[in-house]
């Protein structure tokens, strides 16, 4: 899961215009009102009144729809800073419809002006603002801006109950328009969906749009919801099923009236209610790309979803009016790929230390990902005694939006410029090995503490593990070398050459068939060796054929990468794993994932696969029912299980050559490794299955305090967009006493669908245009076009890292998202460094570019040594800032698999521009914060490798493994003790 292209692609950042963050209307700590006298520049601060930048005037929201007698708050923001006091005047084209506000005054400390638009007579008008400044040619001019206003009755649109329209959707009819009173509703499907031939293809199918004739808000009386439009049913018939999720999303449009929004509500407060065959009682669900658009004389809500059913838009009556105090720690953590998983795990374990967590790609949800790896990456074999048809790797059963399947002999890799590496089979194996080295083998770990990363069976003394003295002498290896663990050579290590030599010689030794571990008989497995008569062996992998894209990692014989976490059934008893010979999966006792009622759907009273597929309403779905237990990929109390031990075969506890953990003990058993992963799973912390964590249980109050941004590419080889779906679903599944989610959640299928961006121009993403008041508190972005052309895919669209632009958009979104959480951070424009104004910095900053620091940090408690790199914000090193004791928030960045923290220092190229750009103002400039890049690479300690390449930022379960969670905690202490970090504070914020 490496992101090695991040370094090279960041070079593009310097060529971009300096985009900046738009301040939220939610900030409540404002300076004193502006005066006629210009505020005095503080030491180190600059504002060049003799060379002003072009004036920009921005309204948030950019237009207003309001009912007569009701109001909407609006904020006018100016850019750049007003070096001298200035004022803006307003004129309304039709004051009787909406009157203009009073004159707005601005100065160096005031770049925003808040006012209310009050609806008068029904009709349309425009409020125009005018202010003296300079234009884009730097010539003096009165700059103007328009705020369109529509005053209309707030009544929600209605429809005629039962009115319906049907149509067969297909290549010649991709859009269905609703009937009569629903003429502004529609179902739209991209044309490529009907012409492609893979798993994301949609067949032609009968569809319908019907006025549901019911009010879904009435089914949640405690929520006090105000409906925005009618309930509309979008139907589908065979060959599709309304009881199943699509593998891709379709776009739905329903009529709404934005004038029905309560005065304090914004788009982030929108509730999309749903009911369908799987959901009997209406409930709010998260959707993608929700946005309100004008259509004719009215308005519609557009959104994307993989579910057919009945939808209705609503808003809580008091939305946006409640003020609450929030503890701000002025810390955030983000990560890429492996580091994304680290950000999710460390951030959620220590949720009390952070304001924002941003897993960008990465294994952020172990619950879903481990299930996927077990059933796909290790699957695809035919059970003993059965005849199985050949299944293409992309056609295994799956009901997950945007997720691809695979099997053991056909691992997913789609060539393109956005993968961040080649990811051959050998690297897949290595990644799996490092995961097992971190937590223990989730596929059936050894019972020996220092061999938790191994499959059950091999012992330390076996030739498969430790080189014999004779072989060591013959191969030039140190006697007693543990060949089960060799570090990937570290580029800046003085022992790199020796590390490489040992790694290569150990692989050659272990992949010699005469050194393989073998159980001639009695290694039982319920799937592939139920009677124990077949031999079971260790094996090597890593060789591959050039399979058909996107499954280029097709298995081939002759691999030289030892596999520690699995054993194979040697069907032909030749001592080598051959094509089709199954790999044993024994991470947990078998169970029926039916939910706490112990009844799977077909056994539940009233079951019908189409009209009543879940009678007891306990099915898990990240979108429809994230707290459901049936099908949630975990064993829950009440679910039937077979107490046969990890081999799944009864009465083998004394016959199994390696033992059978868990058999007959009266309780459900998981391997040590699998249990450890679940203990370090953000999904499990959010669902409160795991509560014993350093930050304490993720209570409702804790969840209200922390925000989570996630993303993933729709073609990510590890399905990280789907992984993020499930993590985000757990946030949405946390409900308050009214039955509504505690936190707002939304999916965005591309950065261009984040509110404020030009939807039709995805390449023009500009974070300065983000309307944060409309963005969900916990957004999840799926980047990439599911119907991308071959040239787009070649460029990297939607892949592990993404295209160059997608990578930059990911970075910018994460930085601005974190910065938005810090209203009290410094946003002043400061002077450049020179020979006279630089203060003394910590020793690790000497000899480097000002603002750049590097240190080999040794944790005082863990004793672990690893590099950290630190980027200081513009002005940090100024003597004037030291004298003022200016303090800064801290953003921790975790790198990808195989990287080094020093690889990411180039991030500062564009953060410095955003933090100290004259074209922006105090209100819109990215706040200045310290960036700390934290090491996650495997190191060598006392001559022993911690792991192979990547630690995954967790405390290893092995005695000699890296304690990265503890070491990271030590890093945060060091930064606070040696740099001017901003302390925690309390801030009043609007919900």
PDB file of N, CA and C in Angstrom, residues 79 83 221 268 412 439 453 870:
ATOM      1  N   UNK A  79     -11.424  39.604  -0.046  1.00  0.00           N
ATOM      2  CA  UNK A  79     -10.029  39.239  -0.240  1.00  0.00           C
ATOM      3  C   UNK A  79      -9.414  40.323  -1.112  1.00  0.00           C
ATOM      4  N   UNK A  83      -5.890  46.649   4.170  1.00  0.00           N
ATOM      5  CA  UNK A  83      -4.784  47.275   4.896  1.00  0.00           C
ATOM      6  C   UNK A  83      -5.242  48.549   5.603  1.00  0.00           C
ATOM      7  N   UNK A 221     -41.523  10.802  14.587  1.00  0.00           N
ATOM      8  CA  UNK A 221     -42.150  11.949  15.255  1.00  0.00           C
ATOM      9  C   UNK A 221     -41.222  12.677  16.218  1.00  0.00           C
ATOM     10  N   UNK A 268     -25.718  20.792   4.929  1.00  0.00           N
ATOM     11  CA  UNK A 268     -25.191  19.745   5.808  1.00  0.00           C
ATOM     12  C   UNK A 268     -26.255  19.208   6.760  1.00  0.00           C
ATOM     13  N   UNK A 412      -5.918  -8.449  -7.993  1.00  0.00           N
ATOM     14  CA  UNK A 412      -6.270  -7.258  -8.764  1.00  0.00           C
ATOM     15  C   UNK A 412      -5.061  -6.330  -8.906  1.00  0.00           C
ATOM     16  N   UNK A 439      -0.095  -7.515  13.943  1.00  0.00           N
ATOM     17  CA  UNK A 439      -1.141  -7.934  14.870  1.00  0.00           C
ATOM     18  C   UNK A 439      -1.144  -9.426  15.164  1.00  0.00           C
ATOM     19  N   UNK A 453       2.845 -14.361  13.752  1.00  0.00           N
ATOM     20  CA  UNK A 453       2.662 -13.998  12.346  1.00  0.00           C
ATOM     21  C   UNK A 453       2.612 -15.216  11.435  1.00  0.00           C
ATOM     22  N   UNK A 870       9.833  17.701  10.230  1.00  0.00           N
ATOM     23  CA  UNK A 870       8.913  18.746  10.683  1.00  0.00           C
ATOM     24  C   UNK A 870       8.999  19.929   9.733  1.00  0.00           C
TER      25      UNK A 870
END
